[in-house]
Each structure stands twice: as C-alpha cells, then as structure tokens.
mmCIF file of C-alpha atoms and ligand atoms in Angstrom:
data_model
loop_
_atom_site.group_PDB
_atom_site.id
_atom_site.type_symbol
_atom_site.label_atom_id
_atom_site.label_comp_id
_atom_site.label_asym_id
_atom_site.label_seq_id
_atom_site.Cartn_x
_atom_site.Cartn_y
_atom_site.Cartn_z
ATOM 1 C CA MET A 58 -8.060 8.547 14.306
ATOM 2 C CA THR A 59 -8.071 5.251 16.173
ATOM 3 C CA SER A 60 -4.874 3.926 14.612
ATOM 4 C CA CYS A 61 -2.868 6.873 15.941
ATOM 5 C CA ARG A 62 -4.591 6.644 19.357
ATOM 6 C CA GLU A 63 -3.629 3.008 19.550
ATOM 7 C CA ALA A 64 -0.012 3.886 18.632
ATOM 8 C CA GLN A 65 0.093 6.541 21.379
ATOM 9 C CA HIS A 66 -1.171 4.026 23.893
ATOM 10 C CA GLN A 67 1.388 1.375 22.907
ATOM 11 C CA GLU A 68 4.207 3.905 22.888
ATOM 12 C CA LYS A 69 3.335 5.082 26.394
ATOM 13 C CA LEU A 70 3.372 1.525 27.725
ATOM 14 C CA LEU A 71 6.633 0.572 26.043
ATOM 15 C CA SER A 72 8.500 3.726 27.016
ATOM 16 C CA HIS A 73 7.331 3.635 30.665
ATOM 17 C CA GLY A 74 6.026 7.166 30.396
ATOM 18 C CA LYS A 75 9.155 8.693 28.893
ATOM 19 C CA VAL A 76 7.790 9.033 25.409
ATOM 20 C CA ALA A 77 10.310 9.731 22.668
ATOM 21 C CA ALA A 78 9.204 10.775 19.225
ATOM 22 C CA SER A 79 10.890 11.614 15.982
ATOM 23 C CA PHE A 80 9.619 14.545 14.015
ATOM 24 C CA ASP A 81 9.990 15.453 10.389
ATOM 25 C CA GLY A 82 7.988 17.252 7.780
ATOM 26 C CA GLY A 83 7.452 16.802 4.084
ATOM 27 C CA TRP A 84 6.187 18.934 1.266
ATOM 28 C CA GLN A 85 3.820 18.398 -1.582
ATOM 29 C CA LYS A 86 5.897 19.951 -4.230
ATOM 30 C CA ARG A 87 7.840 18.648 -7.128
ATOM 31 C CA GLY A 88 11.567 19.192 -6.804
ATOM 32 C CA SER A 89 14.009 19.225 -3.970
ATOM 33 C CA GLY A 90 13.325 19.212 -0.253
ATOM 34 C CA TRP A 91 14.946 22.518 0.437
ATOM 35 C CA ASN A 92 12.697 24.791 -1.479
ATOM 36 C CA TYR A 93 10.322 26.434 0.872
ATOM 37 C CA ASN A 94 7.555 27.868 -1.268
ATOM 38 C CA SER A 95 5.265 24.891 -1.239
ATOM 39 C CA ASN A 96 1.581 25.519 -0.633
ATOM 40 C CA THR A 97 1.065 22.359 1.355
ATOM 41 C CA GLY A 98 3.093 20.458 3.890
ATOM 42 C CA HIS A 99 2.607 17.620 6.301
ATOM 43 C CA ALA A 100 4.479 16.356 9.348
ATOM 44 C CA THR A 101 4.530 13.285 11.547
ATOM 45 C CA MET A 102 5.397 12.378 15.126
ATOM 46 C CA ILE A 103 6.586 8.785 15.189
ATOM 47 C CA GLY A 104 7.027 6.813 18.408
ATOM 48 C CA LYS A 105 10.552 5.556 18.966
ATOM 49 C CA GLU A 106 9.521 2.218 20.488
ATOM 50 C CA THR A 107 6.689 1.313 18.153
ATOM 51 C CA GLY A 108 7.852 3.020 14.967
ATOM 52 C CA LYS A 109 4.224 3.991 14.470
ATOM 53 C CA ILE A 110 2.724 7.342 13.708
ATOM 54 C CA MET A 111 1.283 8.818 16.903
ATOM 55 C CA LEU A 112 0.024 11.946 15.268
ATOM 56 C CA TRP A 113 0.178 13.708 11.946
ATOM 57 C CA ASP A 114 -0.787 17.108 10.737
ATOM 58 C CA GLN A 115 -1.116 18.947 7.511
ATOM 59 C CA ARG A 116 -1.151 22.565 6.381
ATOM 60 C CA SER A 117 -2.433 24.035 3.196
ATOM 61 C CA ARG A 118 -2.308 27.597 1.928
ATOM 62 C CA SER A 119 -4.815 27.107 -0.824
ATOM 63 C CA CYS A 120 -8.429 26.069 -1.339
ATOM 64 C CA LYS A 121 -9.762 25.529 -4.821
ATOM 65 C CA THR A 122 -13.361 26.315 -3.854
ATOM 66 C CA CYS A 123 -12.435 29.668 -2.285
ATOM 67 C CA GLU A 124 -10.163 30.534 -5.194
ATOM 68 C CA TYR A 125 -12.832 29.703 -7.765
ATOM 69 C CA HIS A 126 -15.435 31.950 -6.172
ATOM 70 C CA LEU A 127 -12.987 34.759 -5.521
ATOM 71 C CA ALA A 128 -11.904 34.689 -9.144
ATOM 72 C CA ASN A 129 -15.519 34.800 -10.342
ATOM 73 C CA GLN A 130 -16.474 37.341 -7.667
ATOM 74 C CA THR A 131 -19.352 35.195 -6.482
ATOM 75 C CA GLN A 132 -20.496 34.446 -2.951
ATOM 76 C CA ILE A 133 -18.352 31.725 -1.367
ATOM 77 C CA PRO A 134 -20.713 28.923 -0.296
ATOM 78 C CA ASP A 135 -20.356 26.850 2.864
ATOM 79 C CA HIS A 136 -17.749 24.225 2.159
ATOM 80 C CA LEU A 137 -15.124 22.077 3.769
ATOM 81 C CA CYS A 138 -12.317 24.596 3.379
ATOM 82 C CA SER A 139 -8.876 23.098 2.928
ATOM 83 C CA LYS A 140 -7.055 26.340 3.637
ATOM 84 C CA ASN A 141 -5.719 26.268 7.197
ATOM 85 C CA TRP A 142 -2.485 28.212 6.938
ATOM 86 C CA TYR A 143 -1.945 31.911 6.254
ATOM 87 C CA GLY A 144 1.739 32.293 7.142
ATOM 88 C CA SER A 145 4.838 31.475 5.139
ATOM 89 C CA SER A 146 5.497 27.929 4.004
ATOM 90 C CA LYS A 147 8.723 27.963 5.930
ATOM 91 C CA ALA A 148 6.953 28.397 9.248
ATOM 92 C CA MET A 149 4.571 25.486 8.580
ATOM 93 C CA GLU A 150 6.929 22.838 9.872
ATOM 94 C CA SER A 151 7.587 24.339 13.301
ATOM 95 C CA ASP A 152 3.940 25.303 13.673
ATOM 96 C CA MET A 153 2.910 21.700 13.099
ATOM 97 C CA ALA A 154 5.521 20.459 15.586
ATOM 98 C CA VAL A 155 4.313 22.808 18.326
ATOM 99 C CA SER A 156 0.633 22.116 17.751
ATOM 100 C CA MET A 157 1.198 18.351 17.649
ATOM 101 C CA ALA A 158 3.221 18.476 20.877
ATOM 102 C CA HIS A 159 0.278 20.266 22.531
ATOM 103 C CA THR A 160 -2.260 17.815 21.142
ATOM 104 C CA LEU A 161 -0.239 14.847 22.377
ATOM 105 C CA LYS A 162 0.025 16.435 25.799
ATOM 106 C CA ASN A 163 -3.726 17.047 25.910
ATOM 107 C CA GLU A 164 -4.367 13.463 24.917
ATOM 108 C CA GLY A 165 -2.237 12.249 27.817
ATOM 109 C CA CYS A 166 0.806 11.263 25.810
ATOM 110 C CA GLU A 167 3.258 14.117 26.391
ATOM 111 C CA ILE A 168 6.572 13.703 24.598
ATOM 112 C CA LYS A 169 9.704 13.999 26.731
ATOM 113 C CA VAL A 170 12.367 13.449 24.085
ATOM 114 C CA ILE A 171 12.344 14.624 20.506
ATOM 115 C CA HIS A 172 14.524 13.550 17.610
ATOM 116 C CA ALA A 173 14.645 16.062 14.829
ATOM 117 C CA ASP A 174 17.118 17.285 12.290
ATOM 118 C CA ASN A 175 19.652 19.871 13.317
ATOM 119 C CA ASP A 176 19.019 22.686 10.899
ATOM 120 C CA ALA A 177 15.350 23.252 11.601
ATOM 121 C CA ALA A 178 14.106 26.133 13.712
ATOM 122 C CA THR A 179 11.586 23.708 15.126
ATOM 123 C CA THR A 180 13.448 22.850 18.316
ATOM 124 C CA SER A 181 13.747 26.417 19.516
ATOM 125 C CA LYS A 182 10.025 26.983 18.922
ATOM 126 C CA LEU A 183 9.205 23.825 20.871
ATOM 127 C CA LYS A 184 11.429 24.882 23.770
ATOM 128 C CA VAL A 185 9.303 27.989 24.310
ATOM 129 C CA ASP A 186 6.274 25.906 25.332
ATOM 130 C CA PHE A 187 8.036 22.761 26.524
ATOM 131 C CA GLU A 188 11.047 23.797 28.560
ATOM 132 C CA ASP A 189 12.011 20.317 29.734
ATOM 133 C CA LEU A 190 11.800 18.663 26.358
ATOM 134 C CA GLU A 191 15.067 16.882 25.556
ATOM 135 C CA LYS A 192 16.396 17.308 22.069
ATOM 136 C CA ARG A 193 18.485 14.517 20.590
ATOM 137 C CA ASP A 194 20.612 14.596 17.518
ATOM 138 C CA ASP A 195 19.419 12.891 14.418
ATOM 139 C CA GLN A 196 21.612 10.122 13.123
ATOM 140 C CA ASN A 197 21.571 11.050 9.457
ATOM 141 C CA HIS A 198 22.454 14.659 10.071
ATOM 142 C CA LEU A 199 25.260 13.766 12.438
ATOM 143 C CA LYS A 200 26.687 11.449 9.816
ATOM 144 C CA LYS A 201 26.491 14.118 7.141
ATOM 145 C CA GLY A 202 28.293 16.571 9.422
ATOM 146 C CA LEU A 203 31.069 14.081 10.160
ATOM 147 C CA SER A 204 31.459 13.227 6.530
ATOM 148 C CA LYS A 205 31.772 16.907 5.731
ATOM 149 C CA SER A 206 34.475 17.433 8.362
ATOM 150 C CA LEU A 207 36.494 14.535 6.954
ATOM 151 C CA HIS A 208 36.055 15.897 3.479
ATOM 152 C CA GLN A 209 37.373 19.297 4.531
ATOM 153 C CA MET A 210 40.371 17.617 6.144
ATOM 154 C CA SER A 211 41.127 15.795 2.902
ATOM 155 C CA VAL A 212 42.284 19.101 1.405
ATOM 156 C CA LYS A 213 45.230 18.952 3.798
ATOM 157 C CA TYR A 214 45.843 15.199 4.114
ATOM 158 C CA LYS A 215 46.334 13.031 1.061
ATOM 159 C CA GLU A 216 45.404 9.918 3.095
ATOM 160 C CA LEU A 217 41.850 11.204 3.287
ATOM 161 C CA LYS A 218 41.596 11.729 -0.465
ATOM 162 C CA GLN A 219 40.903 7.980 -0.690
ATOM 163 C CA ASP A 220 37.176 7.536 -0.329
ATOM 164 C CA ASP A 221 37.565 4.087 1.188
ATOM 165 C CA THR A 222 39.687 5.559 3.982
ATOM 166 C CA ARG A 223 37.233 8.351 4.719
ATOM 167 C CA GLU A 224 34.312 5.968 4.681
ATOM 168 C CA TYR A 225 36.154 3.592 6.984
ATOM 169 C CA ILE A 226 36.789 6.334 9.535
ATOM 170 C CA LEU A 227 33.177 7.421 9.229
ATOM 171 C CA ARG A 228 32.022 3.847 9.846
ATOM 172 C CA CYS A 229 34.222 3.610 12.951
ATOM 173 C CA PHE A 230 32.644 6.801 14.285
ATOM 174 C CA MET A 231 29.132 5.623 13.570
ATOM 175 C CA TYR A 232 29.781 2.238 15.238
ATOM 176 C CA ALA A 233 30.979 4.038 18.336
ATOM 177 C CA ILE A 234 28.125 6.508 18.336
ATOM 178 C CA THR A 235 25.270 4.102 17.613
ATOM 179 C CA GLY A 236 26.719 1.141 19.519
ATOM 180 C CA GLY A 237 26.602 2.642 22.998
ATOM 181 C CA THR A 238 23.564 3.457 25.035
ATOM 182 C CA THR A 239 25.135 5.426 27.863
ATOM 183 C CA GLU A 240 27.303 8.524 27.663
ATOM 184 C CA ASP A 241 30.267 6.610 29.104
ATOM 185 C CA ASP A 242 29.901 3.780 26.572
ATOM 186 C CA ILE A 243 30.059 6.280 23.775
ATOM 187 C CA LYS A 244 33.044 8.129 25.225
ATOM 188 C CA VAL A 245 35.044 4.904 25.610
ATOM 189 C CA SER A 246 34.146 3.739 22.102
ATOM 190 C CA LEU A 247 34.988 7.103 20.563
ATOM 191 C CA ASP A 248 38.384 7.179 22.300
ATOM 192 C CA ARG A 249 39.186 3.772 20.821
ATOM 193 C CA ILE A 250 38.859 4.853 17.187
ATOM 194 C CA VAL A 251 42.014 6.867 16.550
ATOM 195 C CA PRO A 252 44.472 4.457 18.238
ATOM 196 C CA HIS A 253 42.863 1.567 16.311
ATOM 197 C CA ILE A 254 43.220 3.315 12.965
ATOM 198 C CA PHE A 255 46.843 4.139 13.790
ATOM 199 C CA GLY A 256 47.737 0.561 14.718
ATOM 200 C CA ASN A 257 47.381 0.531 18.500
ATOM 201 C CA HIS A 258 44.821 -2.115 19.464
ATOM 202 C CA ASP A 259 45.301 -2.081 23.249
ATOM 203 C CA SER A 260 41.768 -0.928 23.924
ATOM 204 C CA CYS A 261 40.196 -2.985 21.109
ATOM 205 C CA ARG A 262 40.260 -6.147 23.174
ATOM 206 C CA GLU A 263 36.664 -6.097 24.316
ATOM 207 C CA VAL A 264 35.117 -5.328 20.930
ATOM 208 C CA THR A 265 34.173 -7.862 18.284
ATOM 209 C CA TRP A 266 34.580 -5.648 15.228
ATOM 210 C CA CYS A 267 38.378 -5.380 15.579
ATOM 211 C CA LYS A 268 39.905 -8.668 14.388
ATOM 212 C CA TYR A 269 43.468 -7.811 15.459
ATOM 213 C CA LYS A 270 43.428 -9.964 18.600
ATOM 214 C CA GLU A 271 42.439 -13.086 16.623
ATOM 215 C CA ASN A 272 45.626 -13.022 14.568
ATOM 216 C CA PRO A 273 47.978 -10.108 15.386
ATOM 217 C CA THR A 274 50.747 -11.146 12.958
ATOM 218 C CA ASN A 275 48.600 -11.375 9.827
ATOM 219 C CA PHE A 276 46.143 -8.610 10.720
ATOM 220 C CA LYS A 277 45.256 -6.344 7.808
ATOM 221 C CA TYR A 278 42.831 -3.418 7.596
ATOM 222 C CA ARG A 279 40.294 -4.395 4.961
ATOM 223 C CA SER A 280 39.466 -0.801 4.096
ATOM 224 C CA LEU A 281 42.800 0.984 4.407
ATOM 225 C CA PRO A 282 45.302 1.145 1.520
ATOM 226 C CA GLY A 283 47.665 -1.848 1.584
ATOM 227 C CA GLY A 284 45.912 -3.100 4.718
ATOM 228 C CA ASN A 285 48.214 -0.860 6.757
ATOM 229 C CA PRO A 286 47.381 1.531 9.589
ATOM 230 C CA LEU A 287 47.622 5.287 9.054
ATOM 231 C CA THR A 288 50.876 6.908 10.183
ATOM 232 C CA ASN A 289 50.674 10.680 9.711
ATOM 233 C CA GLU A 290 51.099 12.227 13.183
ATOM 234 C CA SER A 291 49.487 15.582 12.460
ATOM 235 C CA LEU A 292 46.487 13.846 10.910
ATOM 236 C CA LYS A 293 46.266 11.836 14.120
ATOM 237 C CA GLU A 294 46.221 15.061 16.141
ATOM 238 C CA GLU A 295 43.405 16.493 14.055
ATOM 239 C CA LEU A 296 41.358 13.313 14.248
ATOM 240 C CA LEU A 297 41.725 13.374 18.028
ATOM 241 C CA VAL A 298 40.380 16.924 18.034
ATOM 242 C CA LEU A 299 37.443 15.745 15.940
ATOM 243 C CA VAL A 300 36.784 12.904 18.379
ATOM 244 C CA SER A 301 36.831 15.312 21.316
ATOM 245 C CA LYS A 302 34.168 17.452 19.614
ATOM 246 C CA TYR A 303 31.859 14.472 19.800
ATOM 247 C CA THR A 304 32.836 13.172 23.242
ATOM 248 C CA SER A 305 32.036 16.589 24.673
ATOM 249 C CA ARG A 306 28.504 16.272 23.315
ATOM 250 C CA SER A 307 27.964 12.629 24.194
ATOM 251 C CA ASP A 308 24.853 13.520 26.206
ATOM 252 C CA ALA A 309 23.055 14.654 23.055
ATOM 253 C CA ILE A 310 24.476 11.723 21.133
ATOM 254 C CA ALA A 311 23.484 8.993 23.595
ATOM 255 C CA GLU A 312 20.510 7.021 22.292
ATOM 256 C CA LEU A 313 20.814 8.802 19.038
ATOM 257 C CA GLY A 314 17.523 8.958 17.289
ATOM 258 C CA SER A 315 16.724 8.746 13.692
ATOM 259 C CA THR A 316 14.110 10.469 11.603
ATOM 260 C CA GLN A 317 14.375 7.655 9.079
ATOM 261 C CA ALA A 318 10.887 6.451 9.981
ATOM 262 C CA ASN A 319 9.475 9.886 9.171
ATOM 263 C CA GLU A 320 11.364 10.016 5.914
ATOM 264 C CA SER A 321 10.035 6.614 4.919
ATOM 265 C CA PHE A 322 6.534 7.876 5.666
ATOM 266 C CA ASN A 323 7.131 10.872 3.435
ATOM 267 C CA GLN A 324 7.959 8.493 0.628
ATOM 268 C CA MET A 325 4.784 6.549 1.248
ATOM 269 C CA ALA A 326 2.840 9.789 1.258
ATOM 270 C CA SER A 327 4.252 10.849 -2.064
ATOM 271 C CA SER A 328 3.098 7.572 -3.603
ATOM 272 C CA LYS A 329 -0.449 8.397 -2.533
ATOM 273 C CA ALA A 330 -0.228 12.088 -3.368
ATOM 274 C CA PRO A 331 2.376 12.453 -6.132
ATOM 275 C CA LYS A 332 4.187 15.761 -5.970
ATOM 276 C CA SER A 333 3.646 16.372 -9.655
ATOM 277 C CA ARG A 334 -0.081 16.711 -8.999
ATOM 278 C CA HIS A 335 -1.673 19.260 -6.785
ATOM 279 C CA TYR A 336 -4.073 17.820 -4.236
ATOM 280 C CA GLY A 337 -3.634 20.509 -1.591
ATOM 281 C CA GLY A 338 -6.512 22.635 -2.874
ATOM 282 C CA SER A 339 -9.149 20.220 -1.611
ATOM 283 C CA CYS A 340 -9.778 17.550 1.022
ATOM 284 C CA SER A 341 -8.259 15.042 -1.345
ATOM 285 C CA LEU A 342 -4.780 15.600 0.121
ATOM 286 C CA LYS A 343 -6.003 14.960 3.649
ATOM 287 C CA ASN A 344 -7.628 11.682 2.619
ATOM 288 C CA ARG A 345 -4.562 10.593 0.708
ATOM 289 C CA LEU A 346 -2.298 11.367 3.679
ATOM 290 C CA SER A 347 -4.486 9.476 6.123
ATOM 291 C CA ALA A 348 -4.383 6.466 3.791
ATOM 292 C CA ALA A 349 -0.589 6.646 3.980
ATOM 293 C CA VAL A 350 -0.727 6.896 7.790
ATOM 294 C CA LEU A 351 -2.893 3.778 7.919
ATOM 295 C CA GLN A 352 -0.574 1.905 5.604
ATOM 296 C CA LYS A 353 2.376 2.808 7.820
ATOM 297 C CA ASN A 354 0.688 1.834 11.093
ATOM 298 C CA GLU A 355 -1.435 -1.139 10.040
ATOM 299 C CA GLY A 356 0.288 -2.440 6.926
ATOM 300 C CA TYR A 357 -1.598 -3.016 3.693
ATOM 301 C CA SER A 358 -4.390 -4.775 5.574
ATOM 302 C CA TYR A 359 -5.772 -1.316 6.338
ATOM 303 C CA LEU A 360 -7.815 -1.594 3.111
ATOM 304 C CA PRO A 361 -10.263 -4.345 4.208
ATOM 305 C CA LYS A 362 -10.641 -2.535 7.551
ATOM 306 C CA VAL A 363 -11.559 0.693 5.784
ATOM 307 C CA ASN A 364 -14.050 -1.196 3.614
ATOM 308 C CA GLU A 365 -15.645 -2.707 6.697
ATOM 309 C CA ALA A 366 -15.820 0.623 8.493
ATOM 310 C CA SER A 367 -17.602 2.208 5.543
ATOM 311 C CA ASN A 368 -20.121 -0.676 5.443
ATOM 312 C CA LEU A 369 -18.643 -2.173 2.307
ATOM 313 C CA SER A 370 -17.875 -5.831 1.994
ATOM 314 C CA PRO A 371 -14.219 -6.333 3.013
ATOM 315 C CA GLY A 372 -13.800 -8.475 -0.112
ATOM 316 C CA ASP A 373 -12.090 -11.831 -0.079
ATOM 317 C CA PHE A 374 -9.807 -10.853 -2.913
ATOM 318 C CA THR A 375 -8.692 -7.612 -1.240
ATOM 319 C CA THR A 376 -8.052 -9.440 2.028
ATOM 320 C CA SER A 377 -5.910 -12.134 0.466
ATOM 321 C CA LEU A 378 -4.040 -9.649 -1.720
ATOM 322 C CA THR A 379 -3.254 -7.292 1.165
ATOM 323 C CA SER A 380 -2.025 -10.085 3.423
ATOM 324 C CA LYS A 381 0.291 -11.183 0.607
ATOM 325 C CA MET A 382 1.552 -7.621 0.247
ATOM 326 C CA ASP A 383 2.150 -7.426 3.999
ATOM 327 C CA ALA A 384 4.120 -10.667 3.949
ATOM 328 C CA LYS A 385 6.234 -9.260 1.130
ATOM 329 C CA ARG A 386 6.836 -6.066 3.082
ATOM 330 C CA LYS A 387 7.923 -8.056 6.138
ATOM 331 C CA LYS A 388 10.259 -10.209 4.066
ATOM 332 C CA ARG A 389 11.855 -7.148 2.457
ATOM 333 C CA LYS A 390 12.346 -5.570 5.880
ATOM 334 C CA GLN A 391 14.094 -8.670 7.221
ATOM 335 C CA ALA A 392 16.218 -9.029 4.110
ATOM 336 C CA SER A 393 17.424 -5.439 4.271
ATOM 337 C CA ASN A 394 19.257 -6.241 7.508
ATOM 338 C CA LYS A 395 21.226 -9.152 6.086
ATOM 339 C CA LYS A 396 24.909 -8.803 5.439
ATOM 340 C CA GLU A 397 24.925 -9.493 1.670
ATOM 341 C CA ILE A 398 22.127 -7.037 1.077
ATOM 342 C CA LYS A 399 23.982 -4.400 3.051
ATOM 343 C CA LYS A 400 27.097 -5.039 0.975
ATOM 344 C CA ARG A 401 25.117 -4.709 -2.226
ATOM 345 C CA ARG A 402 23.664 -1.457 -0.984
ATOM 346 C CA ILE A 403 27.163 -0.102 -0.345
ATOM 347 C CA SER A 404 28.374 -1.100 -3.803
ATOM 348 C CA LEU A 405 25.332 0.452 -5.479
ATOM 349 C CA LYS A 406 26.002 3.579 -3.477
ATOM 350 C CA LYS A 407 29.581 3.668 -4.730
ATOM 351 C CA LYS A 408 28.386 3.426 -8.305
ATOM 352 C CA LYS A 409 25.955 6.236 -7.747
ATOM 353 C CA ASN A 410 28.631 8.307 -6.066
ATOM 354 C CA LEU A 411 30.906 7.878 -9.049
ATOM 355 C CA ASN A 412 28.291 9.391 -11.315
ATOM 356 C CA GLU A 413 27.607 12.111 -8.827
ATOM 357 C CA ARG A 414 31.305 12.880 -8.506
ATOM 358 C CA LYS A 415 31.604 13.122 -12.271
ATOM 359 C CA SER A 416 28.911 15.749 -12.445
ATOM 360 C CA THR A 417 30.249 17.577 -9.387
ATOM 361 C CA ILE A 418 33.542 18.035 -11.162
ATOM 362 C CA LYS A 419 31.699 19.479 -14.117
ATOM 363 C CA GLU A 420 29.355 21.707 -12.155
ATOM 364 C CA GLY A 421 31.161 22.397 -8.903
ATOM 365 C CA PRO A 422 29.344 21.972 -5.609
ATOM 366 C CA THR A 423 25.802 23.270 -5.887
ATOM 367 C CA TYR A 424 24.411 22.334 -2.530
ATOM 368 C CA GLU A 425 25.947 21.591 0.842
ATOM 369 C CA THR A 426 24.360 21.215 4.226
ATOM 370 C CA GLN A 427 25.285 23.312 7.231
ATOM 371 C CA PHE A 428 25.987 21.560 10.464
ATOM 372 C CA GLU A 429 25.963 23.083 13.917
ATOM 373 C CA LEU A 430 29.353 21.636 14.834
ATOM 374 C CA ASN A 431 31.131 23.444 12.068
ATOM 375 C CA MET A 432 31.277 26.896 13.546
ATOM 376 C CA ASP A 433 34.748 27.452 12.220
ATOM 377 C CA ASN A 434 34.383 29.190 8.897
ATOM 378 C CA THR A 435 37.934 30.297 8.311
ATOM 379 C CA GLU A 436 38.738 27.175 6.334
ATOM 380 C CA ASN A 437 35.775 27.537 4.051
ATOM 381 C CA VAL A 438 37.444 29.875 1.582
ATOM 382 C CA PRO A 439 36.425 28.653 -1.870
ATOM 383 C CA GLN A 440 39.186 26.891 -3.751
ATOM 384 C CA ILE A 441 39.646 25.898 -7.336
ATOM 385 C CA PRO A 442 39.309 22.131 -7.334
ATOM 386 C CA GLN A 443 42.354 20.121 -8.282
ATOM 387 C CA GLN A 444 42.184 17.716 -11.160
ATOM 388 C CA ILE A 445 40.880 14.429 -9.848
ATOM 389 C CA MET A 446 41.376 10.950 -11.238
ATOM 390 C CA ILE A 447 38.332 8.799 -10.795
ATOM 391 C CA SER A 448 38.725 5.217 -9.646
ATOM 392 C CA GLY A 449 35.128 4.584 -8.648
ATOM 393 C CA SER A 450 35.623 4.479 -4.902
ATOM 394 C CA GLU A 451 35.464 8.194 -4.201
ATOM 395 C CA SER A 452 32.464 9.730 -2.578
ATOM 396 C CA LYS A 453 31.302 13.267 -2.146
ATOM 397 C CA VAL A 454 28.213 12.297 -0.234
ATOM 398 C CA SER A 455 28.049 10.373 3.020
ATOM 399 C CA MET A 456 26.312 7.051 3.270
ATOM 400 C CA SER A 457 22.959 7.621 4.759
HETATM 401 ZN ZN1 LIG B 795 -12.099 27.242 1.054
HETATM 402 ZN ZN1 LIG B 796 41.798 -2.444 16.811
#
C-alpha cells in the first residue's frame, strides 16, 4: 500500500536510519482486551517520528466460504480465503510482530528500536530473529506499574491513602521520566523528586515546575494536604527505594515510547469494523482495516483519493466535507494540549474514578495488571479491605 510505503520513507529520513516503531495489536471481539479467544486480530507498526502507520497486518482463524462448504459437504470452490491463521489466538500478536519486522527489513526500513507493552511475549519472540533490536518501555504501562506500587504502599502509610497525594507523586515521577532525553537527565530528575516532596528544594533550582524559589516564604504544595511537605521518615526511605528501582533502569526508560498511537488506531479500526459484528470471516475485515489505516495516515481526505483511484469522480461534496472534517480533527488535536482542557480531563477522570471506586468496594478487585518491576510477591497476601470513606478524590486506577 502506497500510504504505508510513503510513511516508511518519511520515517527513515526523519530518524536518520535509526527507525523506532511502536507496536500494538487489537482484537475484533466484543468485550475486554484481555480475553484471548478472538478469531481475528490486527496489529500495527507506527513510526515514532511521523506517527504514521508503516505497516499493518491481520490474522483470521475463520473463513465463511470454507465453513459454508464444509458444513454442506460440498466441494470448496476457488475463493479469496480469509483464513490465514491456524494457531491459537494468543500467538497471533507476536506472530504479526515478527512477520512485520521481517517485511520492514526486506523493504529496506529495518526497525532498530521497538516500543511495546511490557506483558506481551512479543519482545522475546522478536529477539530471536533480531538480536540487536532495542526494546523500550511503554509509557502507559510504566505509569500503571508505578501507580500500583504507590497503591500497595498506601496500606502501610496513611499519607498515601489520599488520592491527590498519590497522584501528585505519580505526576512528579512521570515529569522526571518523560522530561529527560538522556539517561543522566532522567537520573538527576528522579533524584530530585523525594527531597522536593519532603520540603528540600536545593536541587529544584533549575526546574520551572517547582515554584518554591519564586516565593520561599509563602510556598505551598497545591496537591498535598494543607499545602505542606510530607514528613514521615520511613515513607521517605521507601520512596527512595522506589526511585532507585527506576534510576537503575534509566537506559530502558530514556526516550520512553508510547503505544498510544497504536491504541488510537485500534479505536479507529473498531469504528470501521465494530466488534459487535463479525467481519473476520470474509475480506470485508481487511478492507475495513485498510480504510482505517488510510484515515490514520492521510486524514479524512483519503476518501476522494480512493474515489479517484477507482476511476470514480472524487466528488466536490466529498472533497469539501472531508477537508472540513480534517480541519476539525486538527483543531481537536491542538485543543487537547491546552491547559484548561487537560484540567477538565483530570476532573472528568476523578469523577469516573469515584464511580469505579464505589463499585470496587462492592465487588472487590476483579482485574489487576502485572508489571515486571514487581517481582516481590510477599506483600501481595490478600487482605480484607478496610471501610473507606469516599470524598471523590480517590483513585484506584492510574491516569493514562
Ligand atoms: Zn476460505
Ligand atoms: Zn522543589
């Protein structure tokens, strides 16, 4: 597909040959992302510089034509068979990653760095064929892991029972981790967090986010109770241990990638091929996915181009409508980075978390992610939850 070829070419130019891609897969199945018995799945490799899809792939375990003739015990005619996968659905994702990595290499756009989530078996499969491939942590998963660690610590420290406090610490970590580009940057920024939270601003001087230096006498922490720094010494010790866990891995953290682009594509894909309907049994799914790829890479104006390519009139109405839709998309993208919009997003999140917390109390935790940093299982003994008063600021789930 020319759109993907073009994206590969751009990515290669912009990355000076060190192509970095983010990888993630999606499923065509109603329900949650962690059930693995879907018959069809797709995956994308998205260039880090361009944000465009360089390659996509799709696997299906079923074909309606084959099934029809098998059921009626008639001869299967020649047809465009949609079945291209005979293994388990679980193995689809890593198979697509490996085959796409090979295709990209063959097309002269070998990937050197991959961003993928931490709990997939994909990386180890990739390493078999591509020894030198660098794996980077994915931002969302790192954040979830951190949030979980802080949550576990809140059993022991009442300070961390306040959601605002936990979220503030999490934000400090994420600033440090995403703000730096070199390993040293990240180490320095990480080491600054704990002293800052505990009222020592000596090393905050060169950063803009700490307002202490502007007015030391009236300085208040906006997100800590009473505007005061934390004081508990043993909590400080434990937070320092947590920091050191991340500084020791700052090589994997540097230039932290994000699979957000892939996730946004998955959403686009599900608007073209709703999970409640089954398109995987025919070529329909493939066509619907490639429409989503075009929308991602070219914007809505892909429609007149497709019309032209299939010798249809591009249509004045379609052209003007799609350029309007593209302008809207651009505007929304710009707006989402503004401060007020970000604030609103946080407050909506809080509201949602309140509801979620309410049902968690009723049901108990039903699903939690595993994170590779948390090897220590001794503290994970199940406990009967204490009675919790809800103020609206608590959160069980990290901001992502
Ligand atoms: Zn078939
Ligand atoms: Zn400070």
